[in-house]
Amino acid sequence: MTTIAFLGLGHMGMPMAMNLVAAGHRVIGFDPSPSARQAALDARVEMAASGGDAAIHADVIITMLPTGRHVLNAYRGSADSPGLLSVARSGTLFIDSSTISVADAREAAVLAVAAGHRALDAPVSGGVVGAERGALAFMVGGDGNDFAAALPLLEAMGERIVHCGDSGLGQAAKICNNMIVGITQIAVAEGIVLGERLGLSHETMVDVMSGSSAQCWALTTNCPVPGPVPLSPANFGFAPGFSGTLMSKDLGLAEEAFERVAVDARLGRMARAIYRDFAEGSGADRDFSAIIDTVRSGCTAT
Ligand code: NAD
């Protein structure tokens, strides 16, 4: 049994923590949100009064927080609350599963190692449903021995776990993946709206394209029109799924990365702008495949 401090019991963190408990580990949770605390207590997850109290006896500290700023602040602490790095026992394994920038992930790892600890970035894909089913994909950056030590815990929460390389490369894999998905979801929406206008039915389009070179996840799993793929969010009023807000956030992280390493990602830049507008408008709490509405709204009468 491993003693795990789990910080961030929101949409993702809560089911992940519950899967660790179900696998026989001791999980001590912390979340400042009253509703998250109540949900955790209802689910019989042991709760601490602060992040530091959760961390003090832990072998492993997992963070599942909104942004890189949250992660770095929790690691470093503030004037009124000590940071996780200073209260953890020497050699504690820090695993950050939040989606944050590559630069922030590398900084977090450098800080952890300088304080005498071990660190992995281990962002996930699979969303809330994947977290609930223990079926997440983990993309992991950090030392190979630390990866091996974390593997049994990651396997309690996920099904596909890939060691991507050194610190930050888990986050790198995550944002490259999401940039591709974000772009292809727009491409699928434009193709389908064009087909509609030319007189094709949705069923015919998906039938043709799913067996041709346009085949992709955005079409055959996250199909943005109801009907051809019965479980896609379009059949449920675009209930996420993966919200426009989260896609906009991830494309912002991708943009930060491609600008820093001077990659001319023109489609990535356009997709970033499109999802930012979408998230600020009707897409905030809808699955990102509802971007098809943005495409339709730009069409003029024929
Ligand atoms: P969420 O907002 O539901 O949960 C985050 C939780 O962190 C909140 O409950 C918040 O109160 C808590 N928190 C903030 N500061 C804290 C601190 N110092 N200590 C302890 N807890 C603190 O967000 P989420 O949807 O669970 O996402 C978490 C992370 O996972 C994000 O980085 C997100 O981008 C990423 N992610 C989300 C999804 C998804 O589908 N929701 C999928 C993949 C990755």
mmCIF file of C-alpha atoms and ligand atoms in Angstrom:
data_model
loop_
_atom_site.group_PDB
_atom_site.id
_atom_site.type_symbol
_atom_site.label_atom_id
_atom_site.label_comp_id
_atom_site.label_asym_id
_atom_site.label_seq_id
_atom_site.Cartn_x
_atom_site.Cartn_y
_atom_site.Cartn_z
ATOM 1 C CA MET A 1 0.000 0.000 0.000
ATOM 2 C CA THR A 2 1.283 3.457 -0.931
ATOM 3 C CA THR A 3 0.297 6.597 0.962
ATOM 4 C CA ILE A 4 -0.690 9.218 -1.579
ATOM 5 C CA ALA A 5 -1.486 12.891 -1.066
ATOM 6 C CA PHE A 6 -3.951 13.902 -3.795
ATOM 7 C CA LEU A 7 -4.413 17.626 -4.410
ATOM 8 C CA GLY A 8 -7.227 18.770 -6.669
ATOM 9 C CA LEU A 9 -10.402 16.694 -6.328
ATOM 10 C CA GLY A 10 -12.357 18.254 -9.183
ATOM 11 C CA HIS A 11 -13.962 16.635 -12.224
ATOM 12 C CA MET A 12 -10.857 14.572 -12.974
ATOM 13 C CA GLY A 13 -9.069 14.315 -9.646
ATOM 14 C CA MET A 14 -11.996 12.927 -7.689
ATOM 15 C CA PRO A 15 -12.557 9.770 -9.785
ATOM 16 C CA MET A 16 -8.786 9.284 -10.124
ATOM 17 C CA ALA A 17 -8.410 9.391 -6.327
ATOM 18 C CA MET A 18 -11.305 6.955 -5.934
ATOM 19 C CA ASN A 19 -9.609 4.477 -8.279
ATOM 20 C CA LEU A 20 -6.436 4.660 -6.174
ATOM 21 C CA VAL A 21 -8.498 3.939 -3.046
ATOM 22 C CA ALA A 22 -10.186 1.031 -4.846
ATOM 23 C CA ALA A 23 -6.728 -0.342 -5.721
ATOM 24 C CA GLY A 24 -5.907 -0.522 -2.000
ATOM 25 C CA HIS A 25 -3.856 2.632 -1.491
ATOM 26 C CA ARG A 26 -4.228 5.154 1.310
ATOM 27 C CA VAL A 27 -5.254 8.467 -0.270
ATOM 28 C CA ILE A 28 -5.226 11.710 1.728
ATOM 29 C CA GLY A 29 -6.979 14.387 -0.288
ATOM 30 C CA PHE A 30 -7.042 18.160 -0.234
ATOM 31 C CA ASP A 31 -9.098 20.664 -2.182
ATOM 32 C CA PRO A 32 -9.977 24.220 -1.051
ATOM 33 C CA SER A 33 -13.385 24.116 -2.761
ATOM 34 C CA PRO A 34 -16.202 23.315 -0.270
ATOM 35 C CA SER A 35 -18.190 21.385 -2.890
ATOM 36 C CA ALA A 36 -15.160 19.264 -3.843
ATOM 37 C CA ARG A 37 -14.465 18.599 -0.164
ATOM 38 C CA GLN A 38 -18.038 17.508 0.418
ATOM 39 C CA ALA A 39 -18.033 15.237 -2.635
ATOM 40 C CA ALA A 40 -14.784 13.673 -1.428
ATOM 41 C CA LEU A 41 -16.150 13.080 2.061
ATOM 42 C CA ASP A 42 -19.353 11.579 0.565
ATOM 43 C CA ALA A 43 -17.115 9.200 -1.407
ATOM 44 C CA ARG A 44 -15.229 8.329 1.807
ATOM 45 C CA VAL A 45 -11.935 9.803 0.625
ATOM 46 C CA GLU A 46 -9.851 10.818 3.663
ATOM 47 C CA MET A 47 -9.384 14.609 3.667
ATOM 48 C CA ALA A 48 -6.682 16.848 5.154
ATOM 49 C CA ALA A 49 -7.074 20.445 6.319
ATOM 50 C CA SER A 50 -4.389 21.716 3.914
ATOM 51 C CA GLY A 51 -2.154 20.571 1.090
ATOM 52 C CA GLY A 52 0.775 20.485 3.510
ATOM 53 C CA ASP A 53 -1.130 18.289 5.968
ATOM 54 C CA ALA A 54 -1.960 15.879 3.166
ATOM 55 C CA ALA A 55 1.642 15.796 1.957
ATOM 56 C CA ILE A 56 3.501 15.420 5.208
ATOM 57 C CA HIS A 57 3.269 11.611 5.506
ATOM 58 C CA ALA A 58 2.927 10.791 1.811
ATOM 59 C CA ASP A 59 5.202 8.579 -0.287
ATOM 60 C CA VAL A 60 3.730 10.105 -3.450
ATOM 61 C CA ILE A 61 2.065 13.478 -4.101
ATOM 62 C CA ILE A 62 -0.302 13.720 -7.074
ATOM 63 C CA THR A 63 -1.587 17.094 -8.248
ATOM 64 C CA MET A 64 -4.566 17.524 -10.603
ATOM 65 C CA LEU A 65 -4.958 21.311 -10.688
ATOM 66 C CA PRO A 66 -6.336 23.853 -13.167
ATOM 67 C CA THR A 67 -3.121 25.556 -14.374
ATOM 68 C CA GLY A 68 0.663 25.679 -14.121
ATOM 69 C CA ARG A 69 0.387 28.643 -11.777
ATOM 70 C CA HIS A 70 -1.663 26.509 -9.345
ATOM 71 C CA VAL A 71 0.922 23.721 -9.523
ATOM 72 C CA LEU A 72 3.958 25.971 -8.995
ATOM 73 C CA ASN A 73 2.227 27.867 -6.163
ATOM 74 C CA ALA A 74 1.310 24.604 -4.442
ATOM 75 C CA TYR A 75 4.880 23.322 -4.795
ATOM 76 C CA ARG A 76 6.460 26.562 -3.541
ATOM 77 C CA GLY A 77 3.841 27.657 -0.981
ATOM 78 C CA SER A 78 3.134 31.195 0.156
ATOM 79 C CA ALA A 79 3.638 33.423 3.192
ATOM 80 C CA ASP A 80 0.700 31.801 5.001
ATOM 81 C CA SER A 81 1.004 28.192 3.847
ATOM 82 C CA PRO A 82 4.182 26.140 3.431
ATOM 83 C CA GLY A 83 4.809 24.599 0.014
ATOM 84 C CA LEU A 84 4.578 20.894 -0.708
ATOM 85 C CA LEU A 85 8.300 20.797 -1.504
ATOM 86 C CA SER A 86 9.253 21.971 1.959
ATOM 87 C CA VAL A 87 6.904 19.732 3.952
ATOM 88 C CA ALA A 88 7.321 16.487 1.979
ATOM 89 C CA ARG A 89 9.740 13.864 3.234
ATOM 90 C CA SER A 90 13.013 13.718 1.330
ATOM 91 C CA GLY A 91 12.753 11.616 -1.836
ATOM 92 C CA THR A 92 8.958 11.932 -2.187
ATOM 93 C CA LEU A 93 7.712 11.250 -5.714
ATOM 94 C CA PHE A 94 5.774 14.226 -7.130
ATOM 95 C CA ILE A 95 3.428 13.376 -10.016
ATOM 96 C CA ASP A 96 1.676 16.275 -11.703
ATOM 97 C CA SER A 97 -1.215 15.170 -13.903
ATOM 98 C CA SER A 98 -2.613 18.656 -14.596
ATOM 99 C CA THR A 99 -2.361 19.968 -18.157
ATOM 100 C CA ILE A 100 0.245 22.755 -17.961
ATOM 101 C CA SER A 101 2.886 24.247 -20.218
ATOM 102 C CA VAL A 102 6.084 22.367 -21.008
ATOM 103 C CA ALA A 103 8.054 25.227 -19.443
ATOM 104 C CA ASP A 104 6.042 25.104 -16.198
ATOM 105 C CA ALA A 105 6.371 21.311 -16.054
ATOM 106 C CA ARG A 106 10.149 21.551 -16.409
ATOM 107 C CA GLU A 107 10.290 24.269 -13.758
ATOM 108 C CA ALA A 108 8.214 22.150 -11.361
ATOM 109 C CA ALA A 109 10.560 19.189 -11.879
ATOM 110 C CA VAL A 110 13.688 21.314 -11.372
ATOM 111 C CA LEU A 111 12.242 22.718 -8.125
ATOM 112 C CA ALA A 112 11.299 19.251 -6.868
ATOM 113 C CA VAL A 113 14.712 17.750 -7.600
ATOM 114 C CA ALA A 114 16.494 20.760 -6.052
ATOM 115 C CA ALA A 115 14.450 20.165 -2.878
ATOM 116 C CA GLY A 116 15.586 16.520 -2.738
ATOM 117 C CA HIS A 117 12.519 14.920 -4.333
ATOM 118 C CA ARG A 118 11.630 13.071 -7.555
ATOM 119 C CA ALA A 119 9.235 14.421 -10.179
ATOM 120 C CA LEU A 120 7.162 13.307 -13.143
ATOM 121 C CA ASP A 121 4.801 15.212 -15.422
ATOM 122 C CA ALA A 122 1.963 12.815 -16.255
ATOM 123 C CA PRO A 123 -0.897 14.607 -18.050
ATOM 124 C CA VAL A 124 -3.850 12.569 -19.180
ATOM 125 C CA SER A 125 -6.330 12.202 -21.966
ATOM 126 C CA GLY A 126 -9.670 10.421 -21.803
ATOM 127 C CA GLY A 127 -11.718 13.021 -19.943
ATOM 128 C CA VAL A 128 -14.053 12.479 -17.009
ATOM 129 C CA VAL A 129 -15.446 9.234 -18.438
ATOM 130 C CA GLY A 130 -11.918 7.834 -18.812
ATOM 131 C CA ALA A 131 -11.102 8.938 -15.263
ATOM 132 C CA GLU A 132 -14.236 7.261 -13.880
ATOM 133 C CA ARG A 133 -13.533 4.032 -15.746
ATOM 134 C CA GLY A 134 -9.848 3.941 -14.804
ATOM 135 C CA ALA A 135 -9.171 4.087 -18.531
ATOM 136 C CA LEU A 136 -7.082 7.256 -18.884
ATOM 137 C CA ALA A 137 -4.074 7.557 -21.178
ATOM 138 C CA PHE A 138 -1.026 8.928 -19.346
ATOM 139 C CA MET A 139 1.830 10.687 -21.158
ATOM 140 C CA VAL A 140 4.776 10.743 -18.787
ATOM 141 C CA GLY A 141 7.951 12.832 -18.675
ATOM 142 C CA GLY A 142 10.832 12.266 -16.249
ATOM 143 C CA ASP A 143 13.445 9.781 -15.122
ATOM 144 C CA GLY A 144 12.958 6.119 -16.144
ATOM 145 C CA ASN A 145 13.326 4.788 -12.571
ATOM 146 C CA ASP A 146 10.722 7.248 -11.320
ATOM 147 C CA PHE A 147 8.433 6.206 -14.161
ATOM 148 C CA ALA A 148 8.834 2.549 -13.126
ATOM 149 C CA ALA A 149 8.018 3.476 -9.513
ATOM 150 C CA ALA A 150 4.882 5.380 -10.577
ATOM 151 C CA LEU A 151 3.629 2.741 -13.014
ATOM 152 C CA PRO A 152 1.513 0.658 -10.568
ATOM 153 C CA LEU A 153 -0.275 3.826 -9.436
ATOM 154 C CA LEU A 154 -0.829 5.079 -12.975
ATOM 155 C CA GLU A 155 -2.145 1.628 -13.925
ATOM 156 C CA ALA A 156 -4.794 1.966 -11.205
ATOM 157 C CA MET A 157 -6.084 5.077 -12.992
ATOM 158 C CA GLY A 158 -5.302 4.410 -16.641
ATOM 159 C CA GLU A 159 -5.051 1.844 -19.401
ATOM 160 C CA ARG A 160 -2.411 3.286 -21.691
ATOM 161 C CA ILE A 161 0.729 4.661 -20.084
ATOM 162 C CA VAL A 162 3.622 5.893 -22.211
ATOM 163 C CA HIS A 163 6.991 7.142 -21.019
ATOM 164 C CA CYS A 164 7.662 9.988 -23.477
ATOM 165 C CA GLY A 165 11.160 10.993 -22.281
ATOM 166 C CA ASP A 166 12.635 13.572 -19.922
ATOM 167 C CA SER A 167 10.779 16.125 -17.784
ATOM 168 C CA GLY A 168 8.243 18.142 -19.759
ATOM 169 C CA LEU A 169 7.925 15.628 -22.600
ATOM 170 C CA GLY A 170 4.680 14.191 -21.204
ATOM 171 C CA GLN A 171 3.170 17.665 -21.474
ATOM 172 C CA ALA A 172 4.751 18.078 -24.907
ATOM 173 C CA ALA A 173 3.011 14.911 -26.141
ATOM 174 C CA LYS A 174 -0.295 16.050 -24.649
ATOM 175 C CA ILE A 175 -0.335 19.469 -26.303
ATOM 176 C CA CYS A 176 0.832 18.141 -29.697
ATOM 177 C CA ASN A 177 -1.981 15.572 -29.572
ATOM 178 C CA ASN A 178 -4.589 18.157 -28.624
ATOM 179 C CA MET A 179 -3.400 20.638 -31.236
ATOM 180 C CA ILE A 180 -3.879 17.977 -33.926
ATOM 181 C CA VAL A 181 -7.329 17.022 -32.586
ATOM 182 C CA GLY A 182 -8.410 20.657 -32.305
ATOM 183 C CA ILE A 183 -7.412 21.353 -35.909
ATOM 184 C CA THR A 184 -8.961 18.159 -37.302
ATOM 185 C CA GLN A 185 -12.252 18.834 -35.496
ATOM 186 C CA ILE A 186 -12.494 22.146 -37.370
ATOM 187 C CA ALA A 187 -11.517 20.436 -40.646
ATOM 188 C CA VAL A 188 -14.237 17.799 -40.158
ATOM 189 C CA ALA A 189 -16.802 20.515 -39.370
ATOM 190 C CA GLU A 190 -15.890 22.469 -42.523
ATOM 191 C CA GLY A 191 -16.047 19.315 -44.666
ATOM 192 C CA ILE A 192 -19.451 18.334 -43.302
ATOM 193 C CA VAL A 193 -20.938 21.818 -43.664
ATOM 194 C CA LEU A 194 -19.639 21.985 -47.244
ATOM 195 C CA GLY A 195 -21.166 18.557 -47.932
ATOM 196 C CA GLU A 196 -24.512 19.669 -46.459
ATOM 197 C CA ARG A 197 -24.593 22.662 -48.781
ATOM 198 C CA LEU A 198 -23.758 20.478 -51.771
ATOM 199 C CA GLY A 199 -26.651 18.146 -50.913
ATOM 200 C CA LEU A 200 -24.925 15.203 -49.193
ATOM 201 C CA SER A 201 -26.572 13.521 -46.201
ATOM 202 C CA HIS A 202 -24.628 13.178 -42.963
ATOM 203 C CA GLU A 203 -24.924 9.382 -43.153
ATOM 204 C CA THR A 204 -23.448 9.274 -46.654
ATOM 205 C CA MET A 205 -20.583 11.577 -45.726
ATOM 206 C CA VAL A 206 -19.605 9.570 -42.656
ATOM 207 C CA ASP A 207 -20.028 6.314 -44.562
ATOM 208 C CA VAL A 208 -17.648 7.487 -47.310
ATOM 209 C CA MET A 209 -15.117 9.335 -45.185
ATOM 210 C CA SER A 210 -14.802 6.765 -42.409
ATOM 211 C CA GLY A 211 -13.490 4.337 -45.006
ATOM 212 C CA SER A 212 -11.349 6.800 -46.916
ATOM 213 C CA SER A 213 -8.361 9.036 -46.323
ATOM 214 C CA ALA A 214 -10.394 11.556 -44.280
ATOM 215 C CA GLN A 215 -10.899 8.950 -41.534
ATOM 216 C CA CYS A 216 -9.986 10.380 -38.111
ATOM 217 C CA TRP A 217 -11.130 10.427 -34.449
ATOM 218 C CA ALA A 218 -12.900 13.784 -34.927
ATOM 219 C CA LEU A 219 -15.127 12.122 -37.541
ATOM 220 C CA THR A 220 -15.610 8.545 -36.375
ATOM 221 C CA THR A 221 -15.742 9.060 -32.575
ATOM 222 C CA ASN A 222 -16.465 12.755 -31.994
ATOM 223 C CA CYS A 223 -18.687 13.170 -35.069
ATOM 224 C CA PRO A 224 -20.137 16.716 -34.858
ATOM 225 C CA VAL A 225 -23.595 15.866 -36.247
ATOM 226 C CA PRO A 226 -26.181 13.635 -34.533
ATOM 227 C CA GLY A 227 -26.992 10.265 -36.046
ATOM 228 C CA PRO A 228 -24.082 8.518 -37.728
ATOM 229 C CA VAL A 229 -22.034 7.964 -34.524
ATOM 230 C CA PRO A 230 -24.657 7.343 -31.814
ATOM 231 C CA LEU A 231 -22.464 8.099 -28.790
ATOM 232 C CA SER A 232 -20.797 11.298 -30.038
ATOM 233 C CA PRO A 233 -21.557 14.484 -28.007
ATOM 234 C CA ALA A 234 -23.639 15.885 -30.899
ATOM 235 C CA ASN A 235 -26.318 13.323 -29.971
ATOM 236 C CA PHE A 236 -26.528 14.779 -26.458
ATOM 237 C CA GLY A 237 -26.741 18.496 -27.155
ATOM 238 C CA PHE A 238 -22.912 18.703 -27.132
ATOM 239 C CA ALA A 239 -22.663 17.959 -23.416
ATOM 240 C CA PRO A 240 -18.930 17.565 -22.843
ATOM 241 C CA GLY A 241 -16.945 15.512 -23.530
ATOM 242 C CA PHE A 242 -14.132 17.928 -23.653
ATOM 243 C CA SER A 243 -15.303 21.501 -23.331
ATOM 244 C CA GLY A 244 -14.467 24.424 -25.602
ATOM 245 C CA THR A 245 -12.828 26.033 -22.581
ATOM 246 C CA LEU A 246 -10.405 23.131 -22.127
ATOM 247 C CA MET A 247 -9.609 22.972 -25.862
ATOM 248 C CA SER A 248 -8.949 26.717 -25.887
ATOM 249 C CA LYS A 249 -6.675 26.337 -22.866
ATOM 250 C CA ASP A 250 -4.704 23.481 -24.459
ATOM 251 C CA LEU A 251 -4.281 25.331 -27.742
ATOM 252 C CA GLY A 252 -3.005 28.302 -25.733
ATOM 253 C CA LEU A 253 -0.363 25.989 -24.247
ATOM 254 C CA ALA A 254 0.450 24.698 -27.735
ATOM 255 C CA GLU A 255 0.790 28.261 -29.020
ATOM 256 C CA GLU A 256 3.122 29.159 -26.171
ATOM 257 C CA ALA A 257 5.246 26.112 -27.080
ATOM 258 C CA PHE A 258 5.361 26.581 -30.871
ATOM 259 C CA GLU A 259 6.243 30.245 -30.496
ATOM 260 C CA ARG A 260 9.004 29.429 -28.009
ATOM 261 C CA VAL A 261 10.640 26.875 -30.325
ATOM 262 C CA ALA A 262 9.889 28.938 -33.476
ATOM 263 C CA VAL A 263 7.588 26.505 -35.303
ATOM 264 C CA ASP A 264 5.394 28.162 -37.931
ATOM 265 C CA ALA A 265 2.175 26.336 -36.924
ATOM 266 C CA ARG A 266 -0.272 28.381 -38.982
ATOM 267 C CA LEU A 267 -3.217 26.049 -38.524
ATOM 268 C CA GLY A 268 -2.436 25.743 -34.822
ATOM 269 C CA ARG A 269 -2.497 29.533 -34.532
ATOM 270 C CA MET A 270 -5.808 29.772 -36.421
ATOM 271 C CA ALA A 271 -7.335 26.995 -34.366
ATOM 272 C CA ARG A 272 -6.215 28.739 -31.181
ATOM 273 C CA ALA A 273 -8.034 31.936 -32.248
ATOM 274 C CA ILE A 274 -11.166 30.035 -33.332
ATOM 275 C CA TYR A 275 -11.472 28.086 -30.061
ATOM 276 C CA ARG A 276 -10.722 31.163 -27.962
ATOM 277 C CA ASP A 277 -13.711 32.984 -29.520
ATOM 278 C CA PHE A 278 -15.796 29.810 -29.193
ATOM 279 C CA ALA A 279 -14.899 29.402 -25.488
ATOM 280 C CA GLU A 280 -15.682 33.041 -24.787
ATOM 281 C CA GLY A 281 -19.095 32.564 -26.405
ATOM 282 C CA SER A 282 -21.396 29.572 -26.770
ATOM 283 C CA GLY A 283 -18.673 26.941 -26.458
ATOM 284 C CA ALA A 284 -17.562 27.445 -22.873
ATOM 285 C CA ASP A 285 -19.437 24.456 -21.474
ATOM 286 C CA ARG A 286 -20.117 22.538 -24.669
ATOM 287 C CA ASP A 287 -18.037 19.822 -26.258
ATOM 288 C CA PHE A 288 -15.492 21.302 -28.660
ATOM 289 C CA SER A 289 -17.113 19.447 -31.590
ATOM 290 C CA ALA A 290 -19.858 22.110 -31.352
ATOM 291 C CA ILE A 291 -17.312 24.219 -33.257
ATOM 292 C CA ILE A 292 -19.456 23.133 -36.245
ATOM 293 C CA ASP A 293 -21.917 25.857 -35.125
ATOM 294 C CA THR A 294 -19.161 28.440 -35.592
ATOM 295 C CA VAL A 295 -18.565 27.133 -39.122
ATOM 296 C CA ARG A 296 -22.297 27.230 -39.912
ATOM 297 C CA SER A 297 -22.698 30.717 -38.463
ATOM 298 C CA GLY A 298 -20.058 32.001 -40.876
ATOM 299 C CA CYS A 299 -21.983 30.725 -43.924
ATOM 300 C CA THR A 300 -23.961 33.219 -45.973
ATOM 301 C CA ALA A 301 -27.339 32.552 -47.590
ATOM 302 C CA THR A 302 -27.149 30.874 -51.000
HETATM 303 P P1 NAD B 1 -11.561 21.151 -12.017
HETATM 304 O O1 NAD B 1 -11.602 22.632 -12.048
HETATM 305 O O2 NAD B 1 -12.817 20.363 -12.005
HETATM 306 O O3 NAD B 1 -10.697 20.666 -10.740
HETATM 307 C C1 NAD B 1 -9.539 21.317 -10.260
HETATM 308 C C2 NAD B 1 -9.618 21.303 -8.741
HETATM 309 O O4 NAD B 1 -8.397 21.802 -8.199
HETATM 310 C C3 NAD B 1 -10.735 22.215 -8.190
HETATM 311 O O5 NAD B 1 -11.635 21.437 -7.405
HETATM 312 C C4 NAD B 1 -9.983 23.247 -7.355
HETATM 313 O O6 NAD B 1 -10.704 23.658 -6.201
HETATM 314 C C5 NAD B 1 -8.731 22.459 -6.992
HETATM 315 N N1 NAD B 1 -7.607 23.267 -6.524
HETATM 316 C C6 NAD B 1 -7.201 24.505 -6.919
HETATM 317 N N2 NAD B 1 -6.093 24.870 -6.244
HETATM 318 C C7 NAD B 1 -5.798 23.848 -5.381
HETATM 319 C C8 NAD B 1 -4.755 23.628 -4.427
HETATM 320 N N3 NAD B 1 -3.799 24.514 -4.195
HETATM 321 N N4 NAD B 1 -4.750 22.460 -3.746
HETATM 322 C C9 NAD B 1 -5.706 21.528 -3.945
HETATM 323 N N5 NAD B 1 -6.700 21.675 -4.856
HETATM 324 C C10 NAD B 1 -6.745 22.828 -5.557
HETATM 325 O O7 NAD B 1 -10.645 20.735 -13.262
HETATM 326 P P2 NAD B 1 -10.570 19.292 -13.969
HETATM 327 O O8 NAD B 1 -11.531 19.227 -15.089
HETATM 328 O O9 NAD B 1 -10.570 18.233 -12.928
HETATM 329 O O10 NAD B 1 -9.117 19.408 -14.647
HETATM 330 C C11 NAD B 1 -7.940 19.314 -13.883
HETATM 331 C C12 NAD B 1 -6.751 19.324 -14.823
HETATM 332 O O11 NAD B 1 -6.860 18.235 -15.742
HETATM 333 C C13 NAD B 1 -6.656 20.606 -15.679
HETATM 334 O O12 NAD B 1 -5.297 20.950 -15.804
HETATM 335 C C14 NAD B 1 -7.260 20.169 -17.000
HETATM 336 O O13 NAD B 1 -6.774 20.944 -18.088
HETATM 337 C C15 NAD B 1 -6.830 18.728 -17.085
HETATM 338 N N6 NAD B 1 -7.684 17.845 -17.894
HETATM 339 C C16 NAD B 1 -9.049 17.928 -17.793
HETATM 340 C C17 NAD B 1 -9.831 17.076 -18.567
HETATM 341 C C18 NAD B 1 -11.353 17.111 -18.482
HETATM 342 O O14 NAD B 1 -12.023 16.520 -19.331
HETATM 343 N N7 NAD B 1 -11.940 17.777 -17.479
HETATM 344 C C19 NAD B 1 -9.234 16.157 -19.435
HETATM 345 C C20 NAD B 1 -7.850 16.074 -19.497
HETATM 346 C C21 NAD B 1 -7.078 16.934 -18.714
#
